[in-house]
Tab-separated table of C-alpha atoms in Angstrom:
chain	number	residue	atom	x	y	z
G	1	ASP	CA	127.644	97.577	112.679
G	2	LEU	CA	127.360	98.348	109.077
G	3	ARG	CA	124.512	101.030	109.755
G	4	VAL	CA	124.712	104.552	108.583
G	5	ARG	CA	125.103	106.703	112.141
G	6	GLY	CA	124.079	110.745	111.670
G	7	PRO	CA	122.253	111.919	109.001
G	8	THR	CA	120.225	109.851	106.319
G	9	PRO	CA	122.548	108.608	103.665
G	10	SER	CA	122.230	110.796	100.347
G	11	LEU	CA	121.668	108.496	97.095
G	12	ASP	CA	125.336	108.252	96.156
G	13	GLU	CA	126.280	107.165	99.978
G	14	ALA	CA	123.319	104.529	99.975
G	15	ASP	CA	125.047	103.623	96.788
G	16	THR	CA	128.426	103.517	98.245
G	17	LEU	CA	127.076	101.818	101.750
G	18	ARG	CA	125.527	98.805	99.059
G	19	SER	CA	128.833	98.068	97.443
G	20	LEU	CA	130.810	98.067	100.761
G	21	LEU	CA	127.842	95.530	102.031
G	22	ILE	CA	128.391	93.681	99.148
G	23	SER	CA	131.891	93.757	98.827
G	24	VAL	CA	132.200	92.039	102.601
G	25	SER	CA	129.389	89.893	102.396
G	26	GLU	CA	131.294	86.486	101.493
G	27	ASP	CA	127.615	84.807	102.039
G	28	TRP	CA	124.578	86.074	100.305
G	29	ARG	CA	122.156	84.858	103.479
G	30	GLY	CA	123.779	87.762	105.346
G	31	LEU	CA	122.456	90.507	102.464
G	32	ALA	CA	119.141	88.599	102.896
G	33	ILE	CA	119.147	88.714	106.823
G	34	ARG	CA	120.450	92.558	107.168
G	35	SER	CA	117.432	93.112	104.588
G	36	VAL	CA	114.728	91.626	106.747
G	37	ALA	CA	116.300	92.661	109.662
G	38	CYS	CA	115.519	96.137	108.120
G	39	LEU	CA	111.958	95.148	107.313
G	40	TYR	CA	111.459	93.907	111.091
G	41	ARG	CA	112.573	97.244	112.034
G	42	LEU	CA	110.379	98.868	110.098
G	43	ARG	CA	107.034	96.705	111.519
G	44	GLY	CA	108.595	97.543	114.876
G	45	ILE	CA	108.124	101.442	113.828
G	46	VAL	CA	104.682	100.875	112.122
G	47	GLN	CA	103.301	98.771	114.956
G	48	PHE	CA	104.658	100.872	117.937
G	49	GLY	CA	105.297	103.984	116.608
G	50	GLY	CA	102.004	105.484	117.246
G	51	GLY	CA	102.263	107.459	113.465
G	52	GLU	CA	104.854	109.782	114.572
G	53	ARG	CA	107.612	110.764	111.772
G	54	THR	CA	110.891	111.656	114.275
G	55	PRO	CA	113.890	112.358	112.312
G	56	GLU	CA	115.693	108.809	113.727
G	57	VAL	CA	112.295	106.928	111.937
G	58	ALA	CA	112.445	108.961	108.806
G	59	LYS	CA	115.904	107.801	108.945
G	60	ALA	CA	115.473	104.098	109.063
G	61	ALA	CA	112.765	104.432	106.805
G	62	ARG	CA	114.789	106.256	104.184
G	63	GLU	CA	117.414	103.459	104.433
G	64	ALA	CA	115.427	100.984	103.855
G	65	VAL	CA	114.082	102.583	100.486
G	66	ARG	CA	117.614	103.511	99.079
G	67	VAL	CA	119.953	100.665	100.675
G	68	TYR	CA	118.481	97.303	101.880
G	69	ALA	CA	114.827	97.426	99.165
G	70	PRO	CA	117.897	97.584	96.223
G	71	ILE	CA	119.660	94.597	98.126
G	72	ALA	CA	116.554	92.478	98.475
G	73	GLY	CA	115.697	92.820	94.662
G	74	ARG	CA	119.258	91.906	93.695
G	75	LEU	CA	118.930	88.870	95.694
G	76	GLY	CA	115.545	88.030	93.515
G	77	MET	CA	113.935	88.514	96.891
G	78	HIS	CA	111.038	90.686	95.197
G	79	ARG	CA	108.302	90.348	97.882
G	80	LEU	CA	110.772	91.499	100.655
G	81	LYS	CA	111.969	94.237	98.441
G	82	ALA	CA	108.237	95.489	97.893
G	83	ASP	CA	107.307	95.022	101.403
G	84	LEU	CA	110.223	97.046	102.315
G	85	GLU	CA	109.141	99.903	100.281
G	86	GLU	CA	105.508	99.743	101.174
G	87	LEU	CA	105.996	100.313	104.716
G	88	ALA	CA	108.736	102.997	103.969
G	89	PHE	CA	106.501	105.034	101.736
G	90	GLY	CA	104.087	104.758	104.180
G	91	ILE	CA	106.268	106.214	106.692
G	92	LEU	CA	108.090	108.904	104.943
G	93	TYR	CA	104.724	110.139	103.383
G	94	GLN	CA	101.887	109.117	105.041
G	95	ARG	CA	99.126	111.743	103.112
G	96	GLN	CA	100.611	110.142	99.811
G	97	TYR	CA	100.925	106.882	100.869
G	98	ALA	CA	96.871	107.182	101.592
G	99	ALA	CA	95.864	108.531	98.381
G	100	ALA	CA	97.857	105.410	97.002
G	101	ALA	CA	95.743	103.378	99.033
G	102	VAL	CA	92.540	104.465	98.086
G	103	LEU	CA	93.255	104.450	94.248
G	104	TYR	CA	94.684	100.592	94.954
G	105	ASP	CA	91.736	99.932	96.903
G	106	GLN	CA	89.493	101.487	94.452
G	107	ASN	CA	90.827	99.888	91.428
G	108	GLY	CA	92.835	96.829	92.688
G	109	HIS	CA	90.087	93.979	92.061
G	110	VAL	CA	89.881	95.113	88.449
G	111	MET	CA	93.207	95.225	87.849
G	112	HIS	CA	93.578	91.607	89.402
G	113	ASP	CA	90.766	90.603	87.072
G	114	ILE	CA	92.025	92.112	83.885
G	115	GLU	CA	95.651	90.571	85.101
G	116	ALA	CA	93.767	86.930	85.142
G	117	PHE	CA	91.807	87.488	81.891
G	118	ALA	CA	95.017	88.505	80.268
G	119	THR	CA	96.942	86.011	81.257
G	120	SER	CA	94.145	82.937	80.507
G	121	ASN	CA	94.253	84.516	77.426
G	122	VAL	CA	97.504	84.325	76.386
G	123	GLU	CA	98.407	81.294	77.883
G	124	GLU	CA	95.367	79.625	76.002
G	125	LEU	CA	96.221	80.853	72.603
G	126	LEU	CA	100.256	80.168	73.035
G	127	SER	CA	99.752	76.640	74.215
G	128	ALA	CA	97.537	75.788	71.015
G	129	ASP	CA	99.662	76.544	68.772
G	130	ASP	CA	101.044	73.866	67.671
G	131	MET	CA	103.894	75.486	65.262
G	132	LEU	CA	105.446	77.302	68.136
G	133	MET	CA	104.894	74.761	70.678
G	134	ALA	CA	106.789	72.506	68.744
G	135	GLN	CA	110.014	75.242	68.265
G	136	VAL	CA	110.042	76.263	71.988
G	137	GLU	CA	111.491	74.177	74.917
G	138	SER	CA	110.173	76.479	77.573
G	139	LEU	CA	107.490	79.274	77.518
G	140	LYS	CA	106.409	80.977	80.351
G	141	VAL	CA	103.517	83.727	81.037
G	142	SER	CA	104.097	85.899	83.895
G	143	SER	CA	102.545	88.546	85.387
G	144	ARG	CA	102.022	91.259	88.095
G	145	VAL	CA	99.725	94.216	88.994
G	146	LYS	CA	101.479	97.380	90.649
G	147	GLN	CA	101.322	97.863	94.270
G	148	PRO	CA	100.712	101.658	95.829
G	149	TYR	CA	104.076	102.315	96.391
G	150	SER	CA	104.840	101.454	92.689
G	151	LEU	CA	101.656	103.313	91.710
G	152	TRP	CA	102.159	106.586	93.026
G	153	LYS	CA	105.555	106.281	91.783
G	154	LYS	CA	104.535	106.217	88.172
G	155	LEU	CA	101.508	108.390	88.447
G	156	LEU	CA	103.398	111.070	89.805
G	157	LYS	CA	106.371	110.723	86.816
G	158	ARG	CA	103.092	110.391	84.343
G	159	ARG	CA	101.898	114.204	85.919
G	160	THR	CA	105.003	115.450	86.424
G	161	ARG	CA	105.292	115.106	82.419
G	162	GLY	CA	102.696	116.235	82.028
G	163	THR	CA	102.936	119.417	83.764
G	164	LYS	CA	106.203	120.042	81.548
G	165	ASN	CA	104.642	119.200	78.175
G	166	GLY	CA	101.191	120.717	78.799
G	167	GLY	CA	102.107	124.222	79.874
G	168	GLY	CA	101.808	123.942	83.244
G	169	LYS	CA	98.059	122.225	83.538
G	170	ARG	CA	98.445	118.627	85.556
G	171	LYS	CA	97.163	115.791	83.977
G	172	GLU	CA	94.219	113.755	86.089
G	173	LEU	CA	95.848	110.876	88.269
G	174	SER	CA	94.022	107.995	86.443
G	175	VAL	CA	95.227	104.202	87.042
G	176	GLN	CA	92.898	103.123	83.902
G	177	ASN	CA	95.147	105.194	81.556
G	178	LEU	CA	98.337	103.849	83.062
G	179	GLY	CA	99.829	101.995	80.325
G	180	ASP	CA	101.545	99.140	82.909
G	181	ALA	CA	99.830	99.312	85.853
G	182	VAL	CA	98.614	95.621	85.049
G	183	ALA	CA	101.430	94.085	82.908
G	184	LEU	CA	102.066	90.499	81.232
G	185	ARG	CA	105.647	88.690	80.094
G	186	VAL	CA	106.376	86.133	77.965
G	187	VAL	CA	109.784	84.574	78.001
G	188	LEU	CA	110.621	81.936	75.942
G	189	ARG	CA	113.736	79.368	75.205
G	190	ALA	CA	113.859	77.684	71.716
G	191	LYS	CA	114.606	74.126	71.129
G	192	ARG	CA	117.732	73.187	69.643
G	193	LEU	CA	116.259	71.467	66.172
G	194	SER	CA	119.274	69.246	65.284
G	195	PRO	CA	122.542	68.987	66.425
G	196	ALA	CA	124.281	71.112	64.215
G	197	GLU	CA	122.116	73.974	64.936
G	198	THR	CA	124.678	76.530	66.176
G	199	GLU	CA	124.270	79.091	69.433
G	200	GLU	CA	124.352	82.022	67.380
G	201	THR	CA	120.962	80.034	65.189
G	202	ILE	CA	119.410	79.372	67.788
G	203	ALA	CA	119.457	83.208	69.399
G	204	THR	CA	118.481	84.180	65.925
G	205	ARG	CA	115.125	81.645	65.713
G	206	GLU	CA	114.239	82.539	69.343
G	207	ALA	CA	114.481	86.546	68.486
G	208	LEU	CA	112.011	85.676	65.431
G	209	LEU	CA	109.794	83.589	67.533
G	210	CYS	CA	109.321	86.833	69.789
G	211	TYR	CA	108.065	88.243	66.997
G	212	TYR	CA	105.839	85.634	65.838
G	213	VAL	CA	104.616	85.304	69.422
G	214	GLN	CA	103.918	89.397	69.797
G	215	LYS	CA	101.927	88.768	66.590
G	216	ARG	CA	99.677	86.196	67.785
G	217	ILE	CA	99.067	88.073	70.759
G	218	MET	CA	98.037	90.990	68.960
G	219	GLU	CA	95.744	89.354	66.958
G	220	ARG	CA	93.954	88.556	70.069
G	221	LEU	CA	95.197	91.719	72.062
G	222	PRO	CA	95.931	94.225	69.683
G	223	ALA	CA	97.936	97.304	70.513
G	224	THR	CA	95.577	100.339	70.920
G	225	ASP	CA	98.482	102.788	69.928
G	226	GLU	CA	101.261	102.178	66.720
G	227	SER	CA	103.543	104.499	68.849
G	228	MET	CA	103.091	102.065	71.988
G	229	ILE	CA	104.625	99.489	70.349
G	230	LYS	CA	108.225	98.935	71.144
G	231	ASP	CA	110.996	97.008	69.764
G	232	TYR	CA	114.086	96.883	72.099
G	233	ILE	CA	115.250	93.419	70.153
G	234	SER	CA	116.277	95.038	66.725
G	235	TYR	CA	116.896	98.447	68.577
G	236	PRO	CA	118.088	97.945	72.286
G	237	LYS	CA	118.028	100.407	75.132
G	238	PRO	CA	121.619	101.635	75.626
G	239	ASN	CA	122.217	99.465	79.091
G	240	GLY	CA	121.212	96.412	76.664
G	241	TYR	CA	117.766	95.903	77.654
G	242	GLN	CA	115.760	94.052	75.062
G	243	SER	CA	112.542	92.595	74.808
G	244	LEU	CA	109.119	93.629	72.504
G	245	HIS	CA	106.589	95.698	74.052
G	246	HIS	CA	103.098	96.555	73.401
G	247	THR	CA	99.878	98.284	75.304
G	248	ALA	CA	96.852	96.398	74.771
G	249	ASP	CA	93.428	97.716	76.461
G	250	VAL	CA	90.132	95.401	77.787
G	251	PHE	CA	86.662	96.975	78.633
G	252	ARG	CA	85.971	96.652	82.481
G	253	ASN	CA	83.077	98.511	84.445
G	254	GLY	CA	82.646	101.404	81.682
G	255	VAL	CA	86.157	102.098	81.073
G	256	ASP	CA	89.217	100.978	78.731
G	257	TRP	CA	91.825	99.194	80.482
G	258	LEU	CA	95.482	99.671	79.373
G	259	PHE	CA	97.374	96.963	80.177
G	260	GLU	CA	101.287	95.922	78.720
G	261	VAL	CA	102.348	92.868	77.310
G	262	GLN	CA	106.045	92.222	77.143
G	263	VAL	CA	107.887	89.487	74.914
G	264	ARG	CA	111.308	88.383	75.153
G	265	THR	CA	114.064	85.132	74.951
G	266	GLU	CA	115.316	83.601	78.166
G	267	GLU	CA	118.821	85.225	77.515
G	268	MET	CA	117.219	88.463	77.288
G	269	HIS	CA	115.331	87.869	80.047
G	270	ARG	CA	118.755	86.760	81.965
G	271	LEU	CA	120.339	90.015	80.886
G	272	ALA	CA	117.561	92.313	82.633
G	273	GLU	CA	117.602	90.389	85.423
G	274	PHE	CA	121.140	89.494	86.052
G	275	GLY	CA	123.386	91.750	83.589
G	276	VAL	CA	123.553	94.829	83.007
G	277	ALA	CA	120.324	95.868	81.949
G	278	ALA	CA	119.543	94.964	85.723
G	279	HIS	CA	122.063	96.780	87.842
G	280	TRP	CA	120.276	97.913	91.142
G	281	ASP	CA	120.987	101.458	90.671
G	282	TYR	CA	119.572	101.445	87.087
G	283	LYS	CA	116.027	102.966	88.248
G	284	ILE	CA	117.597	105.199	90.749
G	285	GLN	CA	117.735	108.582	89.717
G	286	GLY	CA	121.018	110.773	90.666
G	287	SER	CA	125.119	110.396	90.107
G	288	MET	CA	126.717	107.176	90.694
G	289	VAL	CA	130.161	106.957	92.548
G	290	PRO	CA	132.770	105.766	90.760
G	291	VAL	CA	132.452	102.063	92.252
G	292	ASN	CA	130.389	101.502	88.694
G	293	ASN	CA	132.580	101.511	85.707
G	294	ALA	CA	129.296	102.595	83.465
G	295	VAL	CA	127.214	105.624	84.164
G	296	PRO	CA	123.531	105.171	83.592
G	297	SER	CA	122.007	107.926	81.473
G	298	PRO	CA	118.237	109.044	81.548
G	299	ASP	CA	117.738	106.716	79.072
G	300	LEU	CA	117.405	104.274	81.373
G	301	ILE	CA	114.811	105.342	83.232
G	302	SER	CA	112.303	103.364	81.782
G	303	ASP	CA	108.509	103.847	81.708
G	304	SER	CA	107.791	100.049	80.401
G	305	ASP	CA	110.560	97.483	81.936
G	306	ASP	CA	109.272	96.795	85.150
G	307	SER	CA	109.726	93.178	86.298
G	308	PRO	CA	106.424	91.652	86.789
G	309	GLN	CA	108.121	89.562	89.005
G	310	GLU	CA	109.103	92.554	90.892
G	311	GLU	CA	105.464	93.350	92.261
G	312	SER	CA	103.733	90.254	91.606
G	313	LEU	CA	102.776	90.002	95.404
G	314	GLU	CA	101.271	91.705	98.135
G	315	THR	CA	102.891	92.548	101.586
G	316	TRP	CA	103.227	90.168	104.328
G	317	ASP	CA	100.305	89.650	106.793
G	318	GLY	CA	100.410	91.647	109.523
G	319	THR	CA	100.603	89.674	113.518
G	320	GLU	CA	99.485	91.294	116.754
G	321	GLU	CA	102.201	88.835	118.341
G	322	VAL	CA	105.270	90.092	118.753
G	323	GLU	CA	107.865	87.895	117.396
G	324	SER	CA	111.790	88.421	118.080
G	325	ILE	CA	114.138	89.335	115.398
G	326	GLU	CA	115.269	85.556	115.229
G	327	GLU	CA	111.653	84.080	114.707
G	328	PHE	CA	111.000	87.009	112.047
G	329	ILE	CA	113.736	86.661	110.209
G	330	ASP	CA	113.110	82.861	109.698
G	331	GLY	CA	109.647	83.625	109.031
G	332	VAL	CA	110.332	85.607	106.100
G	333	LEU	CA	112.673	83.485	104.836
G	334	ASP	CA	110.586	80.308	105.302
G	335	VAL	CA	107.942	81.998	103.276
G	336	SER	CA	109.946	83.340	100.542
G	337	LEU	CA	111.732	80.019	99.959
G	338	ALA	CA	107.933	78.264	100.116
G	339	GLU	CA	106.260	80.697	97.406
G	340	GLU	CA	109.372	80.328	95.179
G	341	GLU	CA	108.752	76.250	95.582
G	342	ASN	CA	104.835	76.587	94.949
G	343	ALA	CA	105.633	79.599	92.245
G	344	GLU	CA	108.200	77.276	90.293
G	345	GLY	CA	106.796	73.735	90.780
G	346	GLY	CA	108.450	72.630	93.905
G	347	GLU	CA	111.616	72.550	95.755
G	348	ASN	CA	113.324	69.967	92.833
G	349	ASP	CA	112.056	72.156	89.862
G	350	PRO	CA	115.423	72.618	88.153
G	351	GLU	CA	114.244	76.015	86.525
G	352	ARG	CA	114.052	76.942	90.073
G	353	SER	CA	117.289	76.083	91.091
G	354	ASP	CA	118.727	77.526	87.932
G	355	ARG	CA	116.792	80.847	88.287
G	356	CYS	CA	117.945	81.034	92.315
G	357	SER	CA	121.556	80.343	90.932
G	358	SER	CA	121.903	82.797	88.520
G	359	TYR	CA	121.089	85.152	91.473
G	360	ILE	CA	123.668	84.072	93.332
G	361	GLU	CA	125.987	83.852	90.516
G	362	ALA	CA	124.878	87.320	89.425
G	363	LEU	CA	125.991	88.843	93.106
G	364	THR	CA	128.974	86.932	93.486
G	365	SER	CA	130.105	88.022	90.117
G	366	ALA	CA	129.129	91.857	91.215
G	367	ARG	CA	130.951	90.903	94.985
G	368	GLU	CA	134.201	90.323	92.806
G	369	GLU	CA	134.362	92.839	90.226
G	370	ILE	CA	133.657	95.487	93.373
G	371	LYS	CA	136.390	93.584	95.387
G	372	ALA	CA	138.880	93.834	92.352
G	373	ASN	CA	138.950	97.390	91.667
G	374	ASN	CA	137.580	99.261	94.868
G	375	VAL	CA	138.369	99.367	98.284
G	376	PHE	CA	135.747	101.156	100.994
G	377	VAL	CA	137.226	102.549	104.012
G	378	PHE	CA	135.208	104.488	106.942
G	379	ILE	CA	136.619	107.734	107.615
G	380	SER	CA	135.701	109.806	110.718
G	381	SER	CA	137.450	113.556	112.488
G	382	SER	CA	136.697	112.383	115.829
G	383	ALA	CA	137.466	108.955	118.140
G	384	SER	CA	133.652	108.338	118.744
G	385	ALA	CA	133.133	108.035	114.847
G	386	ASN	CA	130.105	109.384	114.863
G	387	ASP	CA	130.199	111.703	112.095
G	388	GLY	CA	131.885	109.028	109.993
G	389	LYS	CA	131.749	108.484	106.253
G	390	ILE	CA	131.837	105.812	103.731
G	391	LEU	CA	134.718	106.482	101.275
G	392	PRO	CA	134.759	104.649	97.423
G	393	LEU	CA	138.563	104.206	96.582
G	394	SER	CA	140.601	102.584	93.575
G	395	LEU	CA	142.284	99.359	94.744
G	396	GLY	CA	145.643	100.801	95.823
G	397	ALA	CA	144.440	103.569	97.502
G	398	THR	CA	146.768	105.424	100.153
G	399	VAL	CA	145.950	107.361	103.214
G	400	ALA	CA	146.826	110.255	101.490
G	401	ASP	CA	144.140	109.071	98.679
G	402	ALA	CA	141.810	109.598	101.486
G	403	LEU	CA	142.025	112.344	103.003
G	404	ARG	CA	141.941	114.021	99.611
G	405	GLU	CA	138.945	112.123	98.826
G	406	ALA	CA	137.414	113.361	102.271
G	407	ASN	CA	138.471	116.377	102.063
G	408	ASP	CA	136.927	116.669	98.407
G	409	ARG	CA	133.737	115.223	99.125
G	410	TYR	CA	132.572	115.722	102.576
G	411	GLY	CA	135.205	119.087	103.315
G	412	MET	CA	136.772	117.670	106.233
G	413	ASP	CA	138.940	119.525	107.874
G	414	LEU	CA	141.917	117.853	108.414
G	415	GLY	CA	144.598	120.563	110.001
G	416	GLU	CA	147.502	119.111	111.966
G	417	SER	CA	146.192	115.794	112.369
G	418	LYS	CA	147.557	112.347	114.123
G	419	LEU	CA	146.208	109.492	111.522
G	420	LEU	CA	144.742	106.307	113.047
G	421	CYS	CA	143.985	103.288	111.215
G	422	ASN	CA	142.108	100.736	113.167
G	423	GLY	CA	143.161	102.080	116.234
G	424	GLN	CA	147.038	102.014	115.000
G	425	GLU	CA	148.746	104.930	113.989
G	426	ILE	CA	149.922	104.911	110.240
G	427	GLY	CA	151.539	106.903	107.326
G	428	ILE	CA	150.313	108.839	104.995
G	429	LYS	CA	151.906	106.619	102.384
G	430	ASP	CA	150.593	102.956	103.885
G	431	LEU	CA	147.942	101.124	101.592
G	432	LEU	CA	144.352	101.038	102.578
G	433	LYS	CA	142.641	97.405	102.828
G	434	ASN	CA	138.637	97.118	102.587
G	435	GLY	CA	136.585	98.087	106.194
G	436	ASP	CA	139.878	100.017	107.290
G	437	VAL	CA	138.508	102.436	109.731
G	438	VAL	CA	140.877	105.744	109.879
G	439	VAL	CA	140.539	108.398	111.950
G	440	ILE	CA	141.831	111.784	112.112
G	441	SER	CA	142.316	112.995	115.528
G	442	GLN	CA	143.514	116.832	115.901
G	443	ALA	CA	147.322	116.646	117.045
């Protein structure tokens, strides 16, 4: 049982737990089942908890946000990620969730109307461009509308920024002025025009096609403000993220509504989804534990790089009938698979298979990198292990290293102690393995 006992894990502890789960999971489906089981638990809390936010309920909700939602996102199960975040948000911050839900109810239909309008316009425009279509092997337009949890996070961030920049004055919470409440993304892959064309030449031509596509889109959906035209292809973000962004608007219900358009190559999209730019803690503020080589900078927390796929779907339909955990997991995974098939053109669609395999490959690569450099051990100062903590250590760490880290990180009083590892006495110089349980009992 890898649930964190005791107090709610901090951001650092949540990162350590995620890394541990990845390192010990030989099959990605085990992580998927853990994430779905967390959703099952939250739904039970919402259905039968009577709205009471006990410490245990709050702990479960925070674990969902800090541990299992990022894992679901890393697996490419973006609807599951969104559902975990929505339910946890409603449990932890009931008043704020109610306000966000009202904002969404008031504006959601308009945002979806804008999404459909902009998507059809861009698809029609680009598909009619014979020169462009002759150059590309694949061109896909995707879109999303922010759901209540994401809307609230973005609005709160904007209001906080307005307070800092406006001498203490708070900005009005306005969905209409939120530049990426609705977002479109164009992802393209260029054809090889001749057998002699190198990969480097194709990549250069793809980047030029991105600029061309953005120019064509801006002719029909012009940028509202030149300062909102972002060129992350020529000037990538520190984490390697590349894309072209601009903010346009459309007039609806007497108001100009802003929306964002992104253009990138398939390779840039792969990097954003599966590479350095898509690191699962990339948008979680706070210091990182030493299991990652790169330390994220504040520049990595972006206003405009949210994945349209991550928030494209609404939450699962509720059911009054009580399901078993096995039925619930099977149902969620079946729906997730069916939606992937519908979205990508069927179960035999090679692009869908490639996309799924990319998530699995990235997860496998992350697991191997973590295992090659780290070990994670449980350490406790009591036989019951109720005060146990997870320690991230370098590969080759000894018991002495674990004790030193436990004292530095958690202030554990070692004193004259008897050391047990997995129930057996252990020496101070013995090496530790991934998943070892170290108990420090007073002699």
